[in-house]
């Protein structure tokens, strides 16, 4: 269709009209936001970023006043250095040449946080750090291991403890009617049973590979006795719900409890597991828990006890281990939840002299405790739980935790939880829930394909550089920087956690002459940078972790 002359004229007038309206609008000033980031400390150097937008897209001019006597016309991003121990107001003036300049400013300071270390004051001796499971979950089809996965765990992450579960299909039928006549050939390590996780044979390649790679401590927890040992003849509670019922002395066929008449059969099964573990893996099982989270009746593998029932079972198993001359330690109660619940499971076995003979380690789960200050409820809880066992020379372990989101904030929360448990709970072993799952989630450090979370790298800041037999030593710091220090036959480790939203300059006093420096932050994942000398100031990134280490 052709346009006639009248239509063309109308369109021309419309365009000219719109153009004149646009020309009539006043010029809009730029919108400016100014941010500062501390990038180095010797001298103090900041990067300043002016996020400026001109609404007409005019070119902008940036005039800086750094507050230290230096002014310049420059770019949107500039670097400047400052003397230590002062505060400064840095301002920028931005103009598009058609409106009044817009100003923005930011305050910075070149003060530093002081951290002190006192190696002469010692606390707990570390057993190590670790986690549970294989490359994928044992309730999936695998794979459960690979060369890459084992190298990630041992050479990169630095694990020294592996936690596994005693498969519920291990004694799927009673080996015989005499719990003191153990026929190892009757215990199931190969057959897959519907409703049960991977049998022991499917785990052997992974456990052996870890042992050959240098892992020396393997621990195991029972999630449920074999079904035939229990009142409900099931490995779980038979429902789709979780609960924490009171232990009952009048059980029936729905009760998710171990029959008392089967305590000796259960002890025999644990003896068989330890012996077969040694036969297949080539190393003694280091420690065993007779029940994971014993107050909870779950839709997954579980079994309920109270403090008295757990005490009686530990005596039965402990006596049998002693008779069989097994070196495997017993850790308990592996309880989780509110303080009184943990207390109700722990004190009965510690208050009884016979049970104390067989309980080697007090183990708790770390889901409910993440306070970071000495006066917090959680810090007090950790101190109290440590004190229960310490009164009898029993070390304290944290044997399961997870649920931290895969972000810098989630990783920082995990680091704070580790700090609280290590400092106030004086835990000598820290064991995360899943090392790896098929899909990366809040319950694992990495996924089966090898993708690593921020929590993996924060964990590495502890796992790789706090080695077994290191003693935690005294250290102190400001509120924003949480500090843990360790000494291990001349090798020093200092872990610093920044809980604030900005990078912090830190000076360490009382430590070694020189350190390697490894950091995890928004832009770094357990990255080693240039080391620092004695009392040299360095940066702990916002919500990040820095590890100082004198080892190779």
Coordinates of C-alpha atoms in Angstrom, one line a residue:
X1 CA 0.0 0.0 0.0
X2 CA 1.4 3.4 -1.0
X3 CA 1.3 6.4 1.4
X4 CA -0.3 9.5 0.0
X5 CA 1.2 13.0 0.6
X6 CA -1.3 13.8 3.4
X7 CA -0.3 10.7 5.4
X8 CA 3.4 11.5 5.0
X9 CA 2.8 15.0 6.2
X10 CA 0.9 13.8 9.3
X11 CA 3.6 11.3 10.2
X12 CA 6.3 14.0 9.7
X13 CA 4.5 16.4 12.0
X14 CA 4.0 13.6 14.6
X15 CA 7.7 12.8 14.7
X16 CA 8.7 16.4 14.9
X17 CA 6.2 16.9 17.7
X18 CA 7.6 14.0 19.7
X19 CA 11.1 15.2 19.1
X20 CA 10.4 18.6 20.4
X21 CA 8.8 17.1 23.5
X22 CA 11.9 15.0 24.1
X23 CA 14.1 18.1 23.7
X24 CA 12.0 19.9 26.2
X25 CA 12.7 17.4 29.0
X26 CA 15.3 18.6 31.6
X27 CA 18.6 16.7 31.7
X28 CA 18.7 14.0 34.4
X29 CA 21.8 13.8 36.7
X30 CA 23.7 10.5 36.9
X31 CA 22.9 7.9 39.6
X32 CA 26.0 7.0 41.6
X33 CA 26.9 4.3 44.1
X34 CA 30.4 4.1 45.6
X35 CA 32.0 0.9 47.1
X36 CA 35.4 0.1 48.6
X37 CA 37.3 -3.2 48.9
X38 CA 40.5 -3.7 50.8
X39 CA 42.9 -5.6 48.5
X40 CA 46.2 -5.5 50.3
X41 CA 47.8 -4.3 53.5
X42 CA 51.4 -3.5 52.9
X43 CA 50.7 -0.7 52.4
X44 CA 46.9 -0.6 52.9
X45 CA 45.5 -0.5 49.4
X46 CA 41.8 -0.2 48.5
X47 CA 39.9 -0.6 45.2
X48 CA 37.1 1.9 44.8
X49 CA 34.3 1.3 42.3
X50 CA 31.9 4.0 41.2
X51 CA 28.8 2.3 39.8
X52 CA 27.4 5.3 37.8
X53 CA 24.6 5.4 35.3
X54 CA 23.7 8.4 33.2
X55 CA 20.0 8.2 32.1
X56 CA 20.7 9.9 28.8
X57 CA 23.9 7.8 28.3
X58 CA 26.1 10.8 28.2
X59 CA 29.8 10.3 28.9
X60 CA 30.8 10.8 32.5
X61 CA 33.7 12.5 34.2
X62 CA 34.9 11.1 37.6
X63 CA 36.7 13.4 40.1
X64 CA 38.1 11.7 43.1
X65 CA 39.1 12.9 46.6
X66 CA 40.7 10.0 48.5
X67 CA 40.8 11.9 51.8
X68 CA 44.5 11.4 52.2
X69 CA 45.5 14.6 50.4
X70 CA 45.2 13.0 46.9
X71 CA 42.7 14.2 44.3
X72 CA 42.4 13.3 40.6
X73 CA 40.2 13.0 37.6
X74 CA 40.2 9.4 36.6
X75 CA 38.1 6.3 35.8
X76 CA 35.1 4.6 37.4
X77 CA 37.5 2.2 39.2
X78 CA 40.6 3.5 41.0
X79 CA 43.1 2.2 43.5
X80 CA 44.6 4.2 46.3
X81 CA 47.0 3.6 49.2
X82 CA 46.7 4.8 52.8
X83 CA 48.7 5.0 56.0
X84 CA 47.9 2.4 58.7
X85 CA 45.9 3.2 61.8
X86 CA 43.6 5.9 60.5
X87 CA 40.1 6.5 59.1
X88 CA 39.4 8.2 55.8
X89 CA 36.4 9.5 53.9
X90 CA 36.7 8.9 50.2
X91 CA 34.4 10.8 47.9
X92 CA 33.7 11.0 44.1
X93 CA 32.0 13.7 42.0
X94 CA 30.4 12.5 38.8
X95 CA 29.1 14.7 36.1
X96 CA 27.7 14.3 32.6
X97 CA 28.6 17.9 31.7
X98 CA 24.9 18.9 31.5
X99 CA 23.8 18.9 35.1
X100 CA 25.3 19.6 38.5
X101 CA 27.9 17.0 39.7
X102 CA 26.6 14.1 41.8
X103 CA 28.6 13.2 44.9
X104 CA 29.0 9.9 46.7
X105 CA 31.3 8.9 49.6
X106 CA 32.4 5.9 51.6
X107 CA 34.3 5.7 54.9
X108 CA 37.2 3.4 55.2
X109 CA 39.7 2.6 58.0
X110 CA 43.2 1.2 58.1
X111 CA 43.0 -0.2 61.5
X112 CA 43.6 -3.9 62.0
X113 CA 42.4 -6.7 64.2
X114 CA 44.9 -8.3 66.6
X115 CA 45.1 -12.1 67.0
X116 CA 47.3 -13.6 69.6
X117 CA 48.5 -17.2 70.0
X118 CA 49.9 -18.8 73.1
X119 CA 51.3 -22.3 72.3
X120 CA 52.2 -22.9 76.0
X121 CA 48.5 -23.4 76.9
X122 CA 47.2 -26.7 75.4
X123 CA 43.7 -28.1 75.2
X124 CA 42.4 -31.2 73.3
X125 CA 44.5 -33.5 71.2
X126 CA 43.0 -33.9 67.7
X127 CA 42.0 -37.3 66.3
X128 CA 41.1 -35.9 62.9
X129 CA 38.4 -34.7 60.5
X130 CA 36.2 -36.7 58.1
X131 CA 32.8 -37.6 56.8
X132 CA 30.4 -40.3 55.9
X133 CA 29.9 -42.5 52.8
X134 CA 30.9 -43.1 49.2
X135 CA 30.8 -41.2 45.9
X136 CA 27.1 -41.7 45.8
X137 CA 24.6 -42.7 48.5
X138 CA 24.6 -46.4 49.5
X139 CA 20.8 -46.5 48.8
X140 CA 21.6 -45.8 45.1
X141 CA 23.2 -47.9 42.5
X142 CA 26.6 -46.4 42.7
X143 CA 29.3 -45.8 41.8
X144 CA 30.6 -45.7 45.3
X145 CA 34.2 -44.9 44.5
X146 CA 36.7 -43.9 41.9
X147 CA 40.4 -42.9 41.8
X148 CA 39.4 -39.2 41.4
X149 CA 37.0 -39.4 44.4
X150 CA 39.6 -41.0 46.6
X151 CA 42.3 -38.4 45.6
X152 CA 39.8 -35.6 46.3
X153 CA 39.1 -36.9 49.8
X154 CA 42.6 -37.8 50.9
X155 CA 45.0 -35.6 48.9
X156 CA 42.9 -32.5 48.4
X157 CA 40.4 -32.3 51.2
X158 CA 42.7 -34.0 53.7
X159 CA 40.3 -36.4 55.5
X160 CA 41.7 -38.7 58.2
X161 CA 38.4 -40.3 59.4
X162 CA 35.8 -42.2 57.4
X163 CA 32.4 -43.0 58.9
X164 CA 30.2 -45.8 57.5
X165 CA 27.1 -47.6 58.7
X166 CA 26.8 -51.2 59.6
X167 CA 24.5 -52.5 56.8
X168 CA 21.1 -53.7 58.1
X169 CA 21.4 -56.7 55.8
X170 CA 24.7 -57.8 57.4
X171 CA 22.9 -60.5 59.4
X172 CA 19.7 -60.7 57.5
X173 CA 19.0 -64.0 59.2
X174 CA 20.4 -65.3 62.4
X175 CA 23.7 -67.2 61.9
X176 CA 22.6 -69.8 64.5
X177 CA 20.7 -70.0 67.8
X178 CA 23.8 -69.5 69.9
X179 CA 25.0 -65.9 70.2
X180 CA 28.4 -67.2 71.5
X181 CA 29.0 -69.4 68.6
X182 CA 29.8 -67.1 65.7
X183 CA 29.8 -68.5 62.2
X184 CA 31.3 -65.7 60.0
X185 CA 30.4 -67.6 56.9
X186 CA 26.7 -67.0 57.6
X187 CA 26.9 -63.2 57.7
X188 CA 25.7 -61.6 54.5
X189 CA 28.2 -59.3 52.7
X190 CA 27.3 -59.9 49.1
X191 CA 23.5 -60.3 48.6
X192 CA 21.5 -57.2 47.9
X193 CA 18.2 -57.2 49.8
X194 CA 15.2 -55.1 48.8
X195 CA 14.6 -52.3 51.3
X196 CA 18.2 -52.3 52.5
X197 CA 21.2 -50.3 51.5
X198 CA 24.3 -51.6 49.6
X199 CA 25.7 -54.7 51.3
X200 CA 29.2 -54.6 52.7
X201 CA 30.8 -56.1 49.6
X202 CA 29.8 -53.0 47.6
X203 CA 31.6 -50.8 50.0
X204 CA 34.8 -52.8 50.2
X205 CA 36.6 -51.3 47.1
X206 CA 36.0 -47.8 48.4
X207 CA 37.1 -48.5 52.0
X208 CA 40.2 -50.4 50.8
X209 CA 41.2 -47.6 48.4
X210 CA 40.9 -45.1 51.2
X211 CA 43.0 -47.3 53.5
X212 CA 45.7 -47.6 50.7
X213 CA 45.6 -43.9 50.2
X214 CA 46.5 -43.3 53.9
X215 CA 43.3 -43.2 55.9
X216 CA 43.8 -45.0 59.2
X217 CA 40.7 -44.3 61.2
X218 CA 37.4 -46.0 60.1
X219 CA 34.4 -45.7 62.3
X220 CA 30.9 -47.1 61.9
X221 CA 27.4 -46.5 63.3
X222 CA 24.4 -48.8 63.6
X223 CA 21.2 -47.2 62.2
X224 CA 19.1 -50.2 63.0
X225 CA 19.7 -53.8 64.1
X226 CA 18.7 -56.5 61.7
X227 CA 14.8 -56.7 61.5
X228 CA 14.5 -60.1 63.2
X229 CA 16.1 -58.7 66.3
X230 CA 13.5 -56.0 66.8
X231 CA 9.9 -55.9 68.0
X232 CA 8.5 -54.5 64.8
X233 CA 10.6 -56.8 62.5
X234 CA 11.6 -53.8 60.5
X235 CA 14.6 -51.6 60.0
X236 CA 12.5 -48.4 60.4
X237 CA 9.3 -47.3 62.2
X238 CA 7.0 -48.5 59.4
X239 CA 5.5 -45.1 58.7
X240 CA 6.3 -42.1 56.5
X241 CA 6.9 -39.9 59.6
X242 CA 9.6 -39.1 62.1
X243 CA 9.0 -39.1 65.9
X244 CA 10.8 -39.2 69.2
X245 CA 8.6 -41.5 71.3
X246 CA 9.4 -42.4 74.9
X247 CA 11.1 -45.7 75.2
X248 CA 8.6 -48.3 76.5
X249 CA 9.0 -51.2 78.8
X250 CA 5.8 -52.7 77.4
X251 CA 6.6 -53.0 73.7
X252 CA 4.4 -54.7 71.1
X253 CA 4.7 -55.7 67.4
X254 CA 4.7 -52.1 66.3
X255 CA 7.5 -50.9 68.6
X256 CA 10.7 -49.7 66.9
X257 CA 13.0 -51.2 69.6
X258 CA 15.6 -54.0 69.9
X259 CA 14.3 -56.9 72.0
X260 CA 16.2 -57.2 75.2
X261 CA 16.5 -61.0 74.7
X262 CA 18.5 -60.2 71.5
X263 CA 21.1 -58.0 73.1
X264 CA 23.6 -60.8 73.0
X265 CA 22.7 -61.6 69.4
X266 CA 23.3 -57.9 68.6
X267 CA 26.7 -58.0 70.3
X268 CA 27.6 -61.1 68.3
X269 CA 26.7 -59.3 65.1
X270 CA 28.9 -56.4 66.0
X271 CA 31.8 -58.8 66.8
X272 CA 31.3 -60.4 63.4
X273 CA 31.2 -57.0 61.6
X274 CA 34.5 -56.0 63.3
X275 CA 36.2 -59.3 62.3
X276 CA 35.0 -59.2 58.7
X277 CA 35.9 -55.5 58.4
X278 CA 39.5 -56.4 59.5
X279 CA 39.6 -59.4 57.2
X280 CA 38.4 -57.4 54.1
X281 CA 39.8 -54.0 54.6
X282 CA 43.1 -54.9 56.4
X283 CA 42.7 -52.6 59.4
X284 CA 40.8 -52.8 62.7
X285 CA 37.6 -50.8 62.8
X286 CA 38.7 -47.9 65.0
X287 CA 35.4 -47.2 66.7
X288 CA 31.8 -48.2 66.7
X289 CA 28.5 -46.6 67.8
X290 CA 25.8 -49.2 68.7
X291 CA 23.0 -46.8 67.7
X292 CA 22.8 -43.6 65.7
X293 CA 20.5 -41.0 67.2
X294 CA 18.9 -43.4 69.7
X295 CA 15.9 -41.3 70.8
X296 CA 14.4 -41.0 67.3
X297 CA 12.0 -43.3 65.5
X298 CA 12.4 -42.5 61.8
X299 CA 10.8 -43.6 58.5
X300 CA 14.4 -44.6 57.6
X301 CA 16.7 -47.0 59.4
X302 CA 16.3 -46.3 63.2
X303 CA 15.8 -47.9 66.6
X304 CA 14.8 -46.3 69.9
X305 CA 16.4 -46.5 73.3
X306 CA 16.4 -44.5 76.5
X307 CA 19.5 -43.8 78.6
X308 CA 19.1 -47.0 80.7
X309 CA 18.5 -49.3 77.7
X310 CA 21.5 -47.8 75.8
X311 CA 23.6 -48.3 78.9
X312 CA 22.6 -51.9 79.2
X313 CA 23.4 -52.6 75.5
X314 CA 26.8 -50.9 75.7
X315 CA 27.7 -53.2 78.7
X316 CA 26.6 -56.2 76.6
X317 CA 28.6 -55.2 73.6
X318 CA 31.6 -54.0 75.7
X319 CA 31.9 -57.2 77.5
X320 CA 31.8 -59.2 74.3
X321 CA 34.4 -57.0 72.7
X322 CA 36.7 -57.5 75.7
X323 CA 36.2 -61.3 75.6
X324 CA 37.0 -61.3 71.9
X325 CA 40.0 -59.1 72.4
X326 CA 38.8 -56.5 69.9
X327 CA 40.5 -53.1 70.0
X328 CA 37.5 -51.3 68.5
X329 CA 36.4 -48.4 70.7
X330 CA 32.8 -47.6 71.6
X331 CA 31.4 -44.1 71.1
X332 CA 28.0 -43.0 72.2
X333 CA 25.3 -41.7 72.4
X334 CA 25.4 -39.9 69.0
X335 CA 22.3 -38.1 70.0
X336 CA 20.9 -34.9 68.5
X337 CA 18.4 -32.2 69.5
X338 CA 17.7 -30.3 72.6
X339 CA 20.1 -30.3 75.5
X340 CA 17.9 -32.3 78.0
X341 CA 17.5 -35.1 75.4
X342 CA 21.3 -35.4 74.9
X343 CA 21.8 -35.3 78.7
X344 CA 19.2 -38.1 79.3
X345 CA 21.2 -40.4 76.9
X346 CA 24.7 -39.5 78.2
X347 CA 24.6 -39.3 82.0
X348 CA 23.2 -42.8 82.7
X349 CA 26.2 -44.5 81.0
X350 CA 28.7 -42.1 82.6
X351 CA 27.2 -42.3 86.1
X352 CA 27.5 -46.1 86.0
X353 CA 31.0 -47.4 86.7
X354 CA 30.5 -50.6 84.7
X355 CA 29.3 -48.8 81.6
X356 CA 32.1 -46.3 81.9
X357 CA 34.6 -49.1 81.5
X358 CA 33.3 -49.7 78.0
X359 CA 32.5 -46.2 76.7
X360 CA 35.6 -44.7 75.2
X361 CA 34.3 -41.6 73.6
X362 CA 31.3 -39.2 74.1
X363 CA 29.9 -38.4 70.7
X364 CA 27.2 -35.9 69.9
X365 CA 25.7 -34.7 66.6
X366 CA 26.1 -31.0 65.8
X367 CA 22.7 -30.1 64.2
X368 CA 21.4 -27.9 67.0
X369 CA 24.5 -26.1 68.1
X370 CA 26.0 -23.2 66.2
X371 CA 26.6 -20.3 68.7
X372 CA 29.9 -18.4 68.4
X373 CA 30.4 -16.5 71.6
X374 CA 31.3 -17.7 75.1
X375 CA 28.1 -16.4 76.5
X376 CA 25.8 -18.0 73.9
X377 CA 23.5 -20.9 74.8
X378 CA 25.2 -23.1 72.2
X379 CA 28.7 -22.4 73.4
X380 CA 27.6 -23.2 77.0
X381 CA 25.9 -26.4 75.7
X382 CA 29.1 -27.5 74.0
X383 CA 31.1 -26.8 77.2
X384 CA 28.7 -28.8 79.3
X385 CA 28.7 -31.8 77.0
X386 CA 32.5 -31.8 76.9
X387 CA 32.5 -31.6 80.7
X388 CA 30.4 -34.8 81.1
X389 CA 33.1 -37.0 79.5
X390 CA 36.1 -34.9 80.6
X391 CA 35.3 -35.7 84.2
X392 CA 36.2 -39.3 83.4
X393 CA 38.9 -38.7 80.8
X394 CA 36.6 -39.4 77.9
X395 CA 37.3 -37.4 74.7
X396 CA 34.5 -35.6 72.9
X397 CA 33.6 -36.1 69.2
X398 CA 31.1 -34.5 66.8
X399 CA 30.1 -37.3 64.5
X400 CA 27.4 -35.9 62.2
X401 CA 26.2 -32.5 60.9
X402 CA 24.9 -31.0 57.7
X403 CA 22.2 -28.7 56.4
X404 CA 24.3 -25.6 55.5
X405 CA 23.3 -24.0 52.3
X406 CA 25.7 -24.0 49.3
X407 CA 26.7 -20.3 49.5
X408 CA 29.4 -18.2 51.1
X409 CA 27.0 -17.5 54.0
X410 CA 26.3 -21.2 54.4
X411 CA 30.0 -22.0 54.4
X412 CA 30.6 -19.3 56.9
X413 CA 27.9 -20.8 59.1
X414 CA 29.6 -24.2 58.9
X415 CA 33.0 -22.6 59.8
X416 CA 31.3 -20.9 62.9
X417 CA 29.8 -24.2 63.9
X418 CA 33.2 -25.9 63.7
X419 CA 34.8 -23.1 65.7
X420 CA 32.2 -23.5 68.5
X421 CA 32.5 -27.2 68.7
X422 CA 36.3 -27.2 68.6
X423 CA 36.7 -24.3 71.1
X424 CA 33.9 -24.8 73.6
X425 CA 33.1 -28.4 73.1
X426 CA 36.8 -29.3 72.8
X427 CA 35.9 -31.9 70.2
X428 CA 38.8 -33.9 69.0
X429 CA 37.1 -35.4 65.9
X430 CA 34.7 -33.6 63.5
X431 CA 32.8 -35.7 61.0
X432 CA 30.5 -34.2 58.4
X433 CA 27.4 -36.2 57.3
X434 CA 27.8 -37.0 53.6
X435 CA 31.1 -36.4 51.8
X436 CA 29.4 -36.8 48.5
X437 CA 25.9 -37.3 47.0
X438 CA 24.5 -37.8 43.5
X439 CA 23.3 -34.2 43.5
X440 CA 25.0 -31.5 45.4
X441 CA 22.8 -30.4 48.3
X442 CA 22.9 -29.1 51.8
X443 CA 23.8 -32.5 53.1
X444 CA 27.0 -33.1 51.1
X445 CA 30.4 -31.4 50.5
X446 CA 30.5 -32.4 46.8
X447 CA 28.6 -34.4 44.3
X448 CA 29.3 -37.7 42.5
X449 CA 30.6 -35.8 39.4
X450 CA 33.2 -34.0 41.5
X451 CA 31.6 -30.6 41.8
X452 CA 32.7 -29.1 45.1
X453 CA 30.7 -26.8 47.3
X454 CA 31.9 -23.7 49.1
X455 CA 31.4 -25.8 52.2
X456 CA 34.0 -28.3 50.8
X457 CA 36.6 -25.5 50.6
X458 CA 35.9 -24.1 54.0
X459 CA 36.1 -27.7 55.4
X460 CA 39.5 -28.0 53.6
X461 CA 40.8 -25.0 55.5
X462 CA 40.4 -27.2 58.7
X463 CA 40.8 -30.8 57.4
X464 CA 44.0 -30.4 55.4
X465 CA 46.0 -28.3 57.9
X466 CA 44.9 -29.5 61.3
X467 CA 46.4 -33.0 61.4
X468 CA 45.9 -35.9 63.8
X469 CA 47.8 -35.5 67.1
X470 CA 47.8 -31.7 66.9
X471 CA 47.0 -29.9 70.2
X472 CA 44.7 -27.0 70.2
X473 CA 46.4 -24.1 71.9
X474 CA 45.2 -20.8 73.4
X475 CA 44.3 -18.0 71.0
X476 CA 42.3 -14.8 71.2
X477 CA 40.8 -12.3 68.8
X478 CA 38.2 -9.6 68.3
X479 CA 34.5 -10.3 67.9
X480 CA 34.6 -10.2 64.0
X481 CA 37.5 -12.7 63.7
X482 CA 37.1 -16.1 65.3
X483 CA 40.4 -17.9 65.8
X484 CA 41.6 -21.4 66.5
X485 CA 45.3 -22.4 66.8
X486 CA 47.1 -25.7 66.9
X487 CA 50.6 -27.1 67.4
X488 CA 51.8 -30.4 66.1
X489 CA 55.4 -31.3 66.8
X490 CA 56.7 -27.9 65.6
X491 CA 54.1 -27.4 62.9
X492 CA 51.7 -24.5 63.6
X493 CA 48.2 -23.9 62.2
X494 CA 46.0 -20.9 62.8
X495 CA 42.4 -20.8 61.4
X496 CA 40.7 -17.4 61.2
X497 CA 37.0 -16.9 60.4
X498 CA 35.7 -13.5 59.4
X499 CA 32.0 -13.3 60.4
X500 CA 31.6 -9.7 59.1
X501 CA 30.4 -8.4 55.8
X502 CA 33.7 -6.7 55.0
X503 CA 37.3 -7.8 54.6
X504 CA 39.3 -7.5 57.8
X505 CA 43.0 -6.6 58.2
X506 CA 44.6 -8.8 60.8
X507 CA 47.9 -9.0 62.6
X508 CA 49.1 -12.2 64.3
X509 CA 51.2 -12.1 67.4
X510 CA 52.8 -14.9 69.3
X511 CA 53.0 -17.3 66.3
X512 CA 55.7 -18.6 64.0
X513 CA 58.1 -16.5 62.0
X514 CA 56.6 -17.4 58.6
X515 CA 53.4 -19.0 57.4
X516 CA 51.8 -20.2 54.3
X517 CA 48.4 -18.5 53.7
X518 CA 45.4 -20.3 52.4
X519 CA 42.0 -18.5 52.0
X520 CA 38.4 -19.1 51.0
X521 CA 36.1 -16.2 50.2
X522 CA 33.7 -15.0 47.6
X523 CA 36.4 -15.1 44.9
X524 CA 38.7 -17.8 46.2
X525 CA 38.4 -21.5 47.1
X526 CA 41.1 -22.7 49.5
X527 CA 43.6 -20.7 47.4
X528 CA 47.2 -20.4 48.6
X529 CA 48.7 -17.0 48.1
X530 CA 52.0 -15.5 49.1
X531 CA 53.0 -16.3 52.6
X532 CA 53.3 -13.8 55.5
X533 CA 56.2 -13.0 57.9
X534 CA 56.1 -12.4 61.6
X535 CA 53.5 -9.8 62.6
X536 CA 52.8 -8.9 59.0
X537 CA 49.3 -7.6 58.4
X538 CA 47.1 -9.6 56.1
X539 CA 43.4 -9.8 55.0
X540 CA 40.7 -12.2 55.9
X541 CA 38.0 -11.8 53.2
X542 CA 34.4 -10.9 54.1
X543 CA 32.6 -14.0 55.4
X544 CA 35.8 -15.9 54.6
X545 CA 38.3 -18.2 56.2
X546 CA 42.1 -17.9 56.2
X547 CA 44.4 -20.7 57.4
X548 CA 48.0 -20.0 58.3
X549 CA 50.2 -23.1 58.2
X550 CA 53.9 -23.7 58.7
X551 CA 53.9 -27.3 57.3
X552 CA 54.9 -28.5 53.9

